[in-house]
Amino acid sequence: SRSLNTSTPLREIQSNGLENLSSPSRPGLRDLNSPASLRSFNASASPTLPSCFNDMDTIFQLATWLCANPNVLQFANAIYSSMQTSLANGQQFTSSNLTNPTKLQLQSTLQEDKSKVSRDFLEELKCLFLRVRNPPKRALEELVQQIIKCDLNSAEGLEWLRIGNRQFGDFRNKFLDGIEKLVDSLKEKRKGQGIPETILPRKEDIADFVDEEITKNTLRRWLSAVKINDLRENSLIYLCNLVRKAVIINYNVRDPEKTKTLDIITKNLVIPSRNGSDFASNLEL
């Protein structure tokens, strides 16, 4: 998107969204953006426009007025969302859409619902990751069925499964990155104590180094999806053990495959999701 100087005169502003969406294959859009069309629209709408519009010269003044009139701002956002949705689906956006608030509100509601489903799915994936780093295929399939509510063999279902697998691949990499940082910090600490790097730390040393706060910090990306107040007290003990064991396994070399074997430590944990659905927590693993 193009950044705008708030002191830019309104007459110099071009309608980026509408102009970028215009194309020869969609003549309706080009007609909507033509100066004649805009003049016609302004002429017909002028009796209902606030008189203060006549005194506006800059973007800042217009933006300030919109902030003071959130109902207009929300409606403008709904129009913009409708334009994006229509074009993404190969539909034509015409001026008739502007005069159908109900349709715009419905599209906006559908988009909000879709966004909520996406957030819930990501949260449940994070909760599942705290239980297992290498989930069985059926676990992701159940999450897609319960949250997305679609046929697993449909294009939508297959896409959500791909998203789930990609997320878990990213989660595993981020988890190992965090463990490597802990290993480096521990090695640096031991070096300061005069302990050679070739000497492996004892379990007691790692237990002292990886406390509850270190565990929370290492797992913060996934704990952000958890309803912490409902997390059982002993769950953090198991999560601490997970991080400690991961430090031991990856102390000399990064070992993704061996790290997956640590699922046995946490797979039976109850991990309440922030959205309250607890789909991941209720999965049989």
XYZ file of N, CA and C in Angstrom:
855
model
N 0.836 -1.191 0.000
C 0.000 0.000 0.000
C 0.868 1.236 0.000
N 0.338 2.362 -0.504
C 1.101 3.600 -0.597
C 0.907 4.414 0.662
N 2.013 4.916 1.251
C 1.907 5.758 2.432
C 1.509 7.153 1.982
N 0.693 7.817 2.793
C 0.195 9.130 2.424
C 0.640 10.170 3.432
N 0.972 11.346 2.937
C 1.270 12.476 3.788
C -0.056 13.064 4.238
N -0.239 13.206 5.561
C -1.545 13.665 6.056
C -1.850 15.101 5.670
N -0.834 15.819 5.199
C -1.086 17.197 4.773
C -1.413 17.289 3.288
N -1.421 16.147 2.609
C -1.732 16.134 1.174
C -3.145 16.659 0.929
N -3.316 17.592 -0.001
C -4.672 18.079 -0.303
C -5.543 16.947 -0.801
N -6.795 16.971 -0.409
C -7.713 15.908 -0.805
C -7.850 15.815 -2.321
N -7.773 16.925 -2.997
C -7.968 16.891 -4.451
C -6.853 16.127 -5.154
N -5.683 15.938 -4.464
C -4.567 15.231 -5.090
C -4.600 13.739 -4.819
N -5.521 13.317 -3.974
C -5.584 11.900 -3.611
C -6.298 11.118 -4.696
N -5.726 10.032 -5.104
C -6.397 9.135 -6.032
C -6.942 7.976 -5.237
N -8.061 7.448 -5.680
C -8.681 6.326 -4.970
C -7.903 5.063 -5.273
N -6.861 4.808 -4.477
C -5.982 3.660 -4.735
C -6.735 2.359 -4.863
N -7.599 2.107 -3.873
C -8.290 0.821 -3.862
C -9.091 0.598 -5.124
N -9.909 1.584 -5.507
C -10.760 1.417 -6.672
C -9.954 1.416 -7.956
N -8.909 2.290 -8.048
C -8.126 2.350 -9.275
C -7.359 1.060 -9.494
N -6.796 0.509 -8.416
C -6.033 -0.727 -8.540
C -6.921 -1.896 -8.895
N -8.182 -1.785 -8.532
C -9.092 -2.882 -8.813
C -9.690 -2.779 -10.209
N -9.530 -1.624 -10.835
C -10.099 -1.448 -12.167
C -9.303 -2.228 -13.189
N -9.993 -2.750 -14.192
C -9.328 -3.464 -15.280
C -10.276 -3.538 -16.456
N -9.726 -3.683 -17.683
C -10.587 -3.766 -18.866
C -11.570 -4.904 -18.784
N -11.189 -5.979 -18.026
C -12.077 -7.138 -17.951
C -13.244 -6.895 -17.023
N -13.181 -5.759 -16.299
C -14.273 -5.439 -15.387
C -14.715 -4.010 -15.664
N -15.434 -3.760 -16.718
C -15.819 -2.396 -17.097
C -16.633 -1.710 -16.025
N -17.362 -2.473 -15.218
C -18.175 -1.862 -14.173
C -17.338 -1.090 -13.188
N -16.144 -1.614 -12.926
C -15.252 -0.951 -11.985
C -14.722 0.353 -12.575
N -14.342 0.308 -13.846
C -13.803 1.513 -14.475
C -14.872 2.601 -14.534
N -16.121 2.212 -14.801
C -17.207 3.186 -14.833
C -17.384 3.820 -13.470
N -17.263 2.998 -12.430
C -17.468 3.498 -11.072
C -16.406 4.516 -10.699
N -15.196 4.366 -11.274
C -14.092 5.239 -10.918
C -13.973 6.475 -11.804
N -14.767 6.557 -12.840
C -14.644 7.679 -13.768
C -15.023 8.979 -13.073
N -14.377 10.095 -13.453
C -14.712 11.393 -12.850
C -16.191 11.715 -12.965
N -16.777 11.386 -14.128
C -18.200 11.682 -14.321
C -19.046 10.937 -13.308
N -18.672 9.678 -13.081
C -19.424 8.868 -12.128
C -19.305 9.433 -10.726
N -18.080 9.850 -10.364
C -17.868 10.395 -9.028
C -18.610 11.714 -8.857
N -18.590 12.539 -9.918
C -19.316 13.816 -9.831
C -20.804 13.569 -9.675
N -21.287 12.568 -10.403
C -22.705 12.232 -10.320
C -23.056 11.754 -8.924
N -22.165 10.924 -8.368
C -22.414 10.403 -7.021
C -22.411 11.533 -5.999
N -21.417 12.440 -6.103
C -21.333 13.547 -5.157
C -22.531 14.475 -5.280
N -22.974 14.682 -6.509
C -24.110 15.583 -6.726
C -25.363 15.032 -6.085
N -25.559 13.718 -6.225
C -26.768 13.113 -5.676
C -26.686 12.976 -4.171
N -25.460 12.877 -3.640
C -25.313 12.649 -2.204
C -25.120 13.941 -1.432
N -24.798 15.043 -2.132
C -24.430 16.277 -1.453
C -25.459 16.786 -0.452
N -26.765 16.639 -0.694
C -27.722 17.157 0.285
C -27.587 16.498 1.651
N -27.077 15.264 1.697
C -26.995 14.570 2.977
C -25.599 14.605 3.580
N -24.612 15.157 2.844
C -23.254 15.218 3.378
C -23.150 16.316 4.428
N -22.382 16.087 5.493
C -22.192 17.130 6.507
C -21.562 18.364 5.873
N -21.990 19.517 6.327
C -21.476 20.759 5.747
C -19.984 20.920 5.992
N -19.480 20.247 7.053
C -18.062 20.389 7.379
C -17.166 19.838 6.275
N -17.732 18.987 5.397
C -16.934 18.431 4.304
C -16.418 19.535 3.380
N -17.203 20.606 3.277
C -16.812 21.696 2.382
C -15.560 22.414 2.865
N -15.272 22.298 4.165
C -14.117 22.992 4.735
C -12.889 22.099 4.843
N -13.007 20.847 4.415
C -11.889 19.908 4.534
C -10.930 20.065 3.363
N -9.630 20.178 3.711
C -8.616 20.342 2.672
C -7.563 19.232 2.689
N -7.430 18.527 3.816
C -6.350 17.537 3.933
C -6.869 16.175 4.373
N -6.016 15.166 4.189
C -6.347 13.810 4.619
C -6.585 13.770 6.122
N -5.754 14.506 6.872
C -5.867 14.484 8.324
C -7.251 14.935 8.775
N -7.770 15.970 8.152
C -9.097 16.458 8.519
C -10.162 15.402 8.245
N -10.040 14.744 7.099
C -11.005 13.704 6.750
C -10.909 12.528 7.721
N -9.671 12.114 8.040
C -9.472 10.986 8.956
C -10.012 11.312 10.341
N -9.806 12.547 10.784
C -10.309 12.969 12.096
C -11.829 12.904 12.135
N -12.460 13.346 11.050
C -13.929 13.296 10.994
C -14.418 11.850 11.026
N -13.740 10.956 10.306
C -14.131 9.542 10.294
C -14.009 8.928 11.684
N -12.943 9.275 12.398
C -12.765 8.752 13.759
C -13.869 9.240 14.683
N -14.341 10.437 14.426
C -15.422 10.987 15.247
C -16.783 10.432 14.842
N -16.831 9.755 13.704
C -18.074 9.146 13.214
C -17.814 7.682 12.861
N -17.614 6.840 13.887
C -17.220 5.438 13.658
C -18.213 4.639 12.827
N -19.506 5.034 12.861
C -20.480 4.294 12.049
C -20.175 4.434 10.560
N -19.726 5.615 10.160
C -19.352 5.830 8.758
C -18.070 5.067 8.436
N -17.127 5.113 9.378
C -15.854 4.414 9.177
C -16.072 2.912 9.038
N -16.939 2.359 9.886
C -17.233 0.923 9.825
C -17.897 0.557 8.498
N -18.789 1.435 8.042
C -19.463 1.162 6.773
C -18.466 1.208 5.610
N -17.529 2.164 5.688
C -16.493 2.254 4.653
C -15.634 0.994 4.652
N -15.314 0.497 5.841
C -14.539 -0.741 5.941
C -15.311 -1.912 5.352
N -16.619 -1.918 5.595
C -17.453 -2.995 5.049
C -17.452 -2.951 3.521
N -17.507 -1.735 2.974
C -17.457 -1.589 1.517
C -16.133 -2.119 0.984
N -15.045 -1.724 1.648
C -13.716 -2.166 1.197
C -13.592 -3.686 1.272
N -14.072 -4.278 2.374
C -14.011 -5.735 2.526
C -14.828 -6.427 1.449
N -15.993 -5.837 1.145
C -16.842 -6.412 0.102
C -16.138 -6.383 -1.243
N -15.434 -5.296 -1.519
C -14.693 -5.186 -2.772
C -13.627 -6.260 -2.873
N -12.877 -6.447 -1.769
C -11.808 -7.443 -1.779
C -12.364 -8.845 -1.957
N -13.457 -9.136 -1.238
C -14.061 -10.470 -1.323
C -14.594 -10.744 -2.719
N -15.276 -9.752 -3.296
C -15.860 -9.932 -4.623
C -14.786 -10.212 -5.660
N -13.707 -9.438 -5.618
C -12.652 -9.604 -6.611
C -11.887 -10.895 -6.407
N -11.680 -11.279 -5.145
C -10.972 -12.532 -4.864
C -11.756 -13.724 -5.386
N -13.078 -13.582 -5.396
C -13.929 -14.675 -5.879
C -14.246 -14.542 -7.366
N -13.609 -13.570 -8.036
C -13.835 -13.400 -9.470
C -15.143 -12.720 -9.788
N -15.733 -12.018 -8.815
C -17.008 -11.358 -9.033
C -16.764 -9.899 -9.409
N -17.773 -9.272 -9.943
C -17.666 -7.871 -10.334
C -18.216 -6.989 -9.229
N -17.444 -5.964 -8.871
C -17.913 -5.021 -7.864
C -18.508 -3.815 -8.570
N -19.763 -3.518 -8.300
C -20.441 -2.405 -8.957
C -21.003 -1.460 -7.915
N -21.475 -0.318 -8.396
C -22.014 0.685 -7.480
C -23.240 0.185 -6.742
N -23.900 -0.854 -7.259
C -25.089 -1.377 -6.581
C -24.730 -1.968 -5.225
N -23.464 -2.426 -5.093
C -23.040 -2.973 -3.811
C -23.039 -1.904 -2.727
N -22.785 -0.669 -3.153
C -22.692 0.411 -2.181
C -24.038 0.724 -1.547
N -25.115 0.396 -2.229
C -26.443 0.733 -1.733
C -27.119 -0.447 -1.055
N -26.348 -1.476 -0.716
C -26.908 -2.661 -0.072
C -26.195 -2.924 1.251
N -26.484 -2.115 2.288
C -25.814 -2.282 3.581
C -25.997 -3.670 4.165
N -27.182 -4.261 3.974
C -27.438 -5.591 4.545
C -26.475 -6.618 3.973
N -26.276 -6.559 2.659
C -25.356 -7.501 2.008
C -23.934 -7.279 2.495
N -23.543 -6.007 2.622
C -22.201 -5.699 3.094
C -22.000 -6.184 4.519
N -23.001 -5.968 5.371
C -22.899 -6.406 6.757
C -22.835 -7.920 6.843
N -23.597 -8.610 5.978
C -23.570 -10.070 5.965
C -22.190 -10.572 5.565
N -21.611 -9.954 4.515
C -20.279 -10.351 4.081
C -19.252 -10.081 5.170
N -19.412 -8.936 5.855
C -18.493 -8.604 6.938
C -18.599 -9.624 8.065
N -19.843 -10.037 8.388
C -20.060 -11.036 9.440
C -19.437 -12.371 9.061
N -19.611 -12.761 7.796
C -19.029 -14.025 7.329
C -17.514 -13.991 7.423
N -16.923 -12.839 7.094
C -15.474 -12.707 7.182
C -15.011 -12.786 8.630
N -15.777 -12.165 9.537
C -15.432 -12.227 10.955
C -15.514 -13.659 11.460
N -16.553 -14.395 11.024
C -16.695 -15.796 11.423
C -15.518 -16.618 10.916
N -15.116 -16.357 9.676
C -13.996 -17.094 9.090
C -12.708 -16.780 9.846
N -12.545 -15.523 10.242
C -11.352 -15.139 10.998
C -11.330 -15.821 12.356
N -12.506 -15.920 12.997
C -12.582 -16.574 14.302
C -12.242 -18.053 14.183
N -12.746 -18.704 13.140
C -12.444 -20.122 12.922
C -10.941 -20.313 12.744
N -10.307 -19.423 11.988
C -8.859 -19.512 11.769
C -8.098 -19.340 13.073
N -8.539 -18.370 13.890
C -7.880 -18.153 15.183
C -8.050 -19.361 16.088
N -9.265 -19.897 16.130
C -9.526 -21.066 16.977
C -8.683 -22.257 16.536
N -8.561 -22.442 15.236
C -7.778 -23.566 14.718
C -6.313 -23.421 15.121
N -5.772 -22.205 14.989
C -4.380 -21.970 15.358
C -4.171 -22.172 16.857
N -5.125 -21.701 17.665
C -5.014 -21.886 19.112
C -5.001 -23.361 19.482
N -5.886 -24.129 18.862
C -5.946 -25.560 19.174
C -4.679 -26.282 18.706
N -4.104 -25.834 17.593
C -2.838 -26.410 17.139
C -1.737 -26.150 18.164
N -1.717 -24.956 18.721
C -0.709 -24.620 19.730
C -0.891 -25.460 20.986
N -2.145 -25.638 21.389
C -2.423 -26.467 22.568
C -2.016 -27.917 22.309
N -2.284 -28.394 21.106
C -1.898 -29.763 20.750
C -0.382 -29.907 20.764
N 0.326 -28.871 20.325
C 1.791 -28.933 20.293
C 2.376 -29.083 21.695
N 1.724 -28.489 22.676
C 2.208 -28.637 24.050
C 2.034 -30.067 24.542
N 1.127 -30.803 23.915
C 0.940 -32.216 24.271
C 1.886 -33.108 23.472
N 1.930 -32.902 22.158
C 2.800 -33.721 21.298
C 3.411 -32.858 20.200
N 4.681 -33.103 19.902
C 5.357 -32.376 18.835
C 5.237 -33.110 17.500
N 4.835 -34.368 17.563
C 4.686 -35.171 16.345
C 3.328 -35.872 16.391
N 2.240 -35.116 16.173
C 0.895 -35.681 16.334
C 0.555 -36.706 15.260
N -0.252 -37.702 15.604
C -0.707 -38.653 14.587
C -1.609 -37.936 13.588
N -1.693 -38.454 12.394
C -2.481 -37.841 11.326
C -3.927 -37.627 11.741
N -4.485 -38.599 12.453
C -5.902 -38.521 12.833
C -6.171 -37.359 13.790
N -5.143 -36.935 14.552
C -5.337 -35.818 15.483
C -5.644 -34.533 14.717
N -4.866 -34.252 13.677
C -5.121 -33.062 12.864
C -6.441 -33.186 12.116
N -6.751 -34.400 11.670
C -8.017 -34.612 10.964
C -9.202 -34.317 11.879
N -9.108 -34.745 13.133
C -10.208 -34.492 14.077
C -10.364 -33.006 14.352
N -9.241 -32.295 14.457
C -9.326 -30.853 14.692
C -10.000 -30.153 13.516
N -9.657 -30.555 12.303
C -10.274 -29.952 11.116
C -11.774 -30.227 11.104
N -12.161 -31.454 11.430
C -13.584 -31.809 11.435
C -14.345 -31.053 12.517
N -13.752 -30.921 13.701
C -14.446 -30.297 14.825
C -14.500 -28.779 14.721
N -13.438 -28.173 14.200
C -13.373 -26.710 14.166
C -13.849 -26.148 12.827
N -13.323 -26.689 11.743
C -13.675 -26.182 10.414
C -15.011 -26.743 9.945
N -15.323 -27.955 10.412
C -16.585 -28.631 10.073
C -16.734 -28.802 8.552
N -15.753 -29.461 7.955
C -15.821 -29.702 6.519
C -15.371 -31.124 6.206
N -15.665 -31.558 5.003
C -15.270 -32.888 4.541
C -13.757 -32.920 4.371
N -13.109 -33.904 4.985
C -11.653 -33.984 4.923
C -11.137 -34.182 3.505
N -11.953 -34.778 2.654
C -11.528 -35.048 1.280
C -11.858 -33.909 0.316
N -12.508 -32.872 0.832
C -12.826 -31.723 -0.019
C -11.581 -30.852 -0.175
N -11.621 -29.941 -1.128
C -10.488 -29.031 -1.342
C -10.220 -28.213 -0.085
N -11.314 -27.782 0.573
C -11.163 -26.997 1.798
C -10.531 -27.832 2.900
N -11.023 -29.071 3.070
C -10.489 -29.939 4.105
C -9.022 -30.243 3.900
N -8.636 -30.540 2.666
C -7.234 -30.841 2.362
C -6.341 -29.631 2.604
N -6.864 -28.443 2.294
C -6.083 -27.227 2.512
C -5.846 -26.984 3.998
N -6.878 -27.204 4.826
C -6.713 -27.017 6.269
C -5.740 -28.038 6.847
N -5.753 -29.248 6.326
C -4.784 -30.254 6.777
C -3.365 -29.825 6.415
N -3.198 -29.261 5.223
C -1.875 -28.764 4.823
C -1.437 -27.629 5.740
N -2.387 -26.763 6.077
C -2.067 -25.654 6.987
C -1.616 -26.200 8.337
N -2.345 -27.194 8.851
C -1.991 -27.794 10.131
C -0.607 -28.403 10.117
N -0.283 -29.129 9.064
C 1.041 -29.753 8.958
C 2.146 -28.711 8.831
N 1.878 -27.652 8.060
C 2.873 -26.580 7.924
C 3.119 -25.895 9.259
N 2.034 -25.644 9.991
C 2.171 -24.997 11.290
C 3.011 -25.848 12.235
N 2.757 -27.150 12.239
C 3.516 -28.017 13.140
C 4.991 -28.076 12.752
N 5.272 -28.047 11.456
C 6.664 -27.999 11.023
C 7.341 -26.737 11.522
N 6.623 -25.611 11.437
C 7.154 -24.339 11.928
C 7.300 -24.368 13.446
N 6.300 -24.931 14.139
C 6.369 -25.033 15.600
C 7.604 -25.813 16.040
N 7.860 -26.935 15.387
C 9.010 -27.770 15.766
C 10.325 -27.009 15.586
N 10.429 -26.291 14.469
C 11.646 -25.509 14.233
C 11.826 -24.417 15.272
N 10.727 -23.717 15.588
C 10.800 -22.643 16.576
C 11.140 -23.208 17.961
N 10.581 -24.371 18.286
C 10.863 -25.002 19.575
C 12.345 -25.351 19.677
N 12.895 -25.958 18.643
C 14.308 -26.330 18.657
C 15.210 -25.098 18.660
N 14.769 -24.026 18.001
C 15.534 -22.771 18.055
C 15.627 -22.279 19.492
N 14.501 -22.355 20.206
C 14.483 -21.929 21.605
C 15.360 -22.810 22.480
N 15.351 -24.115 22.217
C 16.187 -25.040 22.987
C 17.662 -24.758 22.726
N 18.014 -24.482 21.490
C 19.407 -24.175 21.162
C 19.883 -22.913 21.880
N 19.003 -21.928 22.003
C 19.368 -20.713 22.742
C 19.628 -21.038 24.207
N 18.814 -21.929 24.775
C 19.034 -22.343 26.161
C 20.364 -23.069 26.299
N 20.656 -23.949 25.349
C 21.922 -24.692 25.373
C 23.100 -23.721 25.326
N 23.021 -22.736 24.448
C 24.105 -21.749 24.339
C 24.266 -20.973 25.642
N 23.144 -20.594 26.256
C 23.200 -19.853 27.521
C 23.806 -20.705 28.626
N 23.419 -21.980 28.663
C 23.949 -22.886 29.681
C 25.449 -23.098 29.485
N 25.868 -23.269 28.242
C 27.295 -23.449 27.961
C 28.087 -22.213 28.363
N 27.518 -21.039 28.086
C 28.189 -19.791 28.448
C 28.319 -19.667 29.963
N 27.271 -20.051 30.661
C 27.295 -20.001 32.128
C 28.353 -20.943 32.684
N 28.409 -22.149 32.161
C 29.381 -23.131 32.637
C 30.812 -22.720 32.271
N 30.946 -22.066 31.112
C 32.269 -21.576 30.715
C 32.765 -20.536 31.709
N 31.840 -19.687 32.164
C 32.198 -18.685 33.162
C 32.587 -19.298 34.495
N 32.109 -20.516 34.727
C 32.451 -21.234 35.957
C 33.705 -22.086 35.789
N 34.316 -21.986 34.599
C 35.541 -22.739 34.352
C 35.320 -24.192 33.992
N 34.100 -24.552 33.605
C 33.792 -25.945 33.248
C 33.959 -26.117 31.742
N 34.790 -27.037 31.285
C 35.001 -27.265 29.848
C 33.698 -27.662 29.154
N 33.541 -27.209 27.914
C 32.320 -27.498 27.159
C 32.166 -28.982 26.868
N 33.281 -29.707 26.876
C 33.238 -31.142 26.575
C 32.598 -31.954 27.698
N 32.534 -31.373 28.886
C 31.925 -32.078 30.026
C 30.420 -31.823 30.021
N 29.649 -32.885 29.873
C 28.195 -32.748 29.828
C 27.646 -32.341 31.194
N 26.636 -31.480 31.208
C 26.039 -31.079 32.489
C 25.273 -32.228 33.126
N 25.226 -32.231 34.445
C 24.442 -33.242 35.156
C 22.964 -32.849 35.106
N 22.115 -33.824 35.375
C 20.680 -33.552 35.390
C 20.351 -32.460 36.399
N 21.061 -32.485 37.515
C 20.819 -31.479 38.556
C 21.153 -30.072 38.051
N 22.221 -29.980 37.259
C 22.621 -28.675 36.722
C 21.551 -28.125 35.775
N 21.030 -29.013 34.936
C 20.000 -28.594 33.981
C 18.700 -28.254 34.703
N 18.380 -29.030 35.745
C 17.159 -28.769 36.517
C 17.233 -27.403 37.194
N 18.429 -27.049 37.688
C 18.604 -25.736 38.318
C 18.524 -24.615 37.283
N 19.033 -24.891 36.091
C 19.072 -23.866 35.049
C 17.697 -23.649 34.420
N 16.991 -24.725 34.136
C 15.667 -24.633 33.502
C 14.589 -24.684 34.581
N 14.238 -23.523 35.105
C 13.190 -23.462 36.123
C 11.844 -23.150 35.458
N 10.845 -22.852 36.268
C 9.503 -22.618 35.735
C 9.450 -21.395 34.832
N 10.157 -20.334 35.211
C 10.141 -19.109 34.409
C 10.823 -19.308 33.061
N 11.944 -20.035 33.076
C 12.638 -20.330 31.821
C 11.731 -21.155 30.916
N 11.014 -22.099 31.520
C 10.095 -22.946 30.750
C 8.989 -22.108 30.120
N 8.386 -21.229 30.903
C 7.310 -20.377 30.383
C 7.809 -19.495 29.239
N 9.014 -18.975 29.393
C 9.572 -18.106 28.359
C 9.865 -18.887 27.079
N 10.381 -20.101 27.239
C 10.701 -20.936 26.078
C 9.444 -21.355 25.324
N 8.367 -21.574 26.072
C 7.115 -22.068 25.474
C 6.065 -20.971 25.309
N 6.456 -19.719 25.449
C 5.479 -18.619 25.458
C 4.653 -18.557 24.172
N 5.260 -18.913 23.047
C 4.549 -18.887 21.762
C 3.303 -19.766 21.802
N 3.383 -20.898 22.499
C 2.273 -21.858 22.554
C 1.407 -21.649 23.789
N 2.019 -21.197 24.856
C 1.244 -20.911 26.069
C 0.304 -19.728 25.866
N 0.567 -18.909 24.846
C -0.314 -17.768 24.567
C -1.714 -18.223 24.178
N -1.849 -19.480 23.761
C -3.156 -20.019 23.361
C -3.847 -20.760 24.493
N -3.211 -20.780 25.661
C -3.713 -21.569 26.794
C -4.396 -20.680 27.825
N -5.472 -21.184 28.382
C -6.127 -20.496 29.490
C -5.329 -20.856 30.748
N -4.345 -20.025 31.046
C -3.358 -20.326 32.085
C -3.998 -20.578 33.447
N -5.032 -19.811 33.775
C -5.662 -19.968 35.093
C -6.294 -21.341 35.280
N -6.634 -22.006 34.160
C -7.246 -23.336 34.245
C -6.233 -24.462 34.057
N -4.975 -24.087 33.861
C -3.929 -25.098 33.671
C -3.595 -25.732 35.017
N -3.632 -27.035 35.063
C -3.344 -27.737 36.313
C -1.926 -27.433 36.783
N -1.760 -27.355 38.108
C -0.465 -26.981 38.668
C 0.645 -27.931 38.243
N 0.357 -29.232 38.222
C 1.416 -30.184 37.889
C 1.747 -30.203 36.399
N 0.930 -29.542 35.580
C 1.208 -29.517 34.140
C 2.522 -28.805 33.847
N 2.800 -27.729 34.587
C 4.050 -27.004 34.375
C 5.259 -27.860 34.736
N 5.078 -28.774 35.686
C 6.174 -29.682 36.050
C 6.533 -30.551 34.848
N 5.512 -31.064 34.170
C 5.750 -31.898 32.991
C 6.360 -31.077 31.856
N 5.895 -29.842 31.706
C 6.445 -28.985 30.657
C 7.900 -28.622 30.953
N 8.216 -28.433 32.236
C 9.613 -28.198 32.632
C 10.476 -29.400 32.265
N 9.957 -30.588 32.551
C 10.699 -31.810 32.219
C 10.920 -31.927 30.714
N 9.908 -31.514 29.939
C 10.039 -31.539 28.484
C 11.216 -30.674 28.038
N 11.269 -29.447 28.533
C 12.334 -28.521 28.130
C 13.692 -29.025 28.604
N 13.750 -29.544 29.825
C 15.024 -30.061 30.350
C 15.538 -31.227 29.516
N 14.655 -32.156 29.202
C 15.054 -33.318 28.395
C 15.488 -32.866 26.997
N 14.799 -31.885 26.462
C 15.151 -31.381 25.131
C 16.540 -30.746 25.144
N 16.881 -30.069 26.238
C 18.219 -29.476 26.369
C 19.281 -30.572 26.374
N 19.014 -31.649 27.102
C 19.965 -32.768 27.162
C 20.162 -33.387 25.779
N 19.048 -33.660 25.099
C 19.111 -34.317 23.787
C 19.851 -33.460 22.757
N 19.637 -32.142 22.826
C 20.203 -31.252 21.814
C 21.458 -30.522 22.290
N 22.069 -31.000 23.356
C 23.215 -30.292 23.942
C 24.408 -30.264 22.990
N 24.696 -31.374 22.354
C 25.851 -31.445 21.451
C 25.490 -31.159 20.002
N 24.308 -31.590 19.594
C 23.886 -31.393 18.211
C 22.359 -31.346 18.149
N 21.841 -30.535 17.263
C 20.385 -30.424 17.077
C 19.847 -31.748 16.549
N 18.877 -32.310 17.274
C 18.369 -33.643 16.927
C 16.834 -33.643 16.901
N 16.233 -33.238 15.767
C 14.768 -33.164 15.661
C 14.071 -34.497 15.891
N 14.617 -35.569 15.339
C 13.960 -36.871 15.440
C 13.924 -37.370 16.877
N 15.032 -37.252 17.565
C 15.063 -37.725 18.948
C 14.193 -36.849 19.844
N 14.092 -35.577 19.488
C 13.251 -34.661 20.269
C 11.787 -35.089 20.213
N 11.370 -35.672 19.087
C 9.984 -36.127 18.946
C 9.633 -37.221 19.954
N 10.641 -37.960 20.423
C 10.374 -39.049 21.374
C 9.927 -38.518 22.730
N 10.086 -37.222 22.944
C 9.709 -36.629 24.231
C 8.206 -36.435 24.359
N 7.460 -36.765 23.306
C 5.996 -36.644 23.361
C 5.419 -37.431 24.527
N 6.076 -38.516 24.898
C 5.564 -39.379 25.964
C 5.460 -38.643 27.294
N 6.256 -37.593 27.463
C 6.248 -36.838 28.722
C 4.964 -36.038 28.884
N 4.448 -35.505 27.787
C 3.362 -34.514 27.869
C 2.057 -34.907 27.184
N 2.013 -36.055 26.514
C 0.843 -36.350 25.682
C -0.455 -36.504 26.469
N -0.376 -36.789 27.759
C -1.596 -36.958 28.564
C -1.991 -35.692 29.324
N -1.302 -34.595 29.057
C -1.626 -33.352 29.757
C -2.979 -32.798 29.323
N -3.624 -32.111 30.254
C -4.853 -31.371 29.948
C -4.433 -29.929 29.679
N -4.608 -29.492 28.439
C -4.193 -28.142 28.042
C -5.435 -27.346 27.640
N -6.022 -26.585 28.562
C -7.244 -25.822 28.251
C -6.966 -24.672 27.286
N -7.715 -24.612 26.220
C -7.500 -23.559 25.224
C -8.168 -22.259 25.649
N -7.578 -21.162 25.225
C -8.098 -19.849 25.595
C -9.501 -19.620 25.054
N -9.816 -20.245 23.895
C -11.147 -20.050 23.307
C -12.223 -20.855 24.017
N -11.819 -21.745 24.933
C -12.774 -22.501 25.736
C -13.289 -23.778 25.116
N -12.898 -24.077 23.878
C -13.398 -25.283 23.208
C -12.687 -26.550 23.670
N -11.397 -26.439 23.967
C -10.590 -27.570 24.471
C -10.592 -28.779 23.539
N -10.659 -28.534 22.239
C -10.644 -29.650 21.284
C -9.340 -30.440 21.382
N -8.212 -29.733 21.399
C -6.910 -30.403 21.439
C -6.723 -31.169 22.739
N -7.226 -30.597 23.818
C -7.077 -31.237 25.123
C -7.874 -32.526 25.213
N -8.975 -32.603 24.479
C -9.858 -33.775 24.553
C -9.515 -34.866 23.541
N -8.500 -34.633 22.714
C -8.119 -35.648 21.728
C -7.491 -36.861 22.406
N -7.840 -38.039 21.919
C -7.207 -39.273 22.389
C -5.924 -39.476 21.593
N -4.794 -39.460 22.280
C -3.506 -39.596 21.591
C -2.823 -40.909 21.966
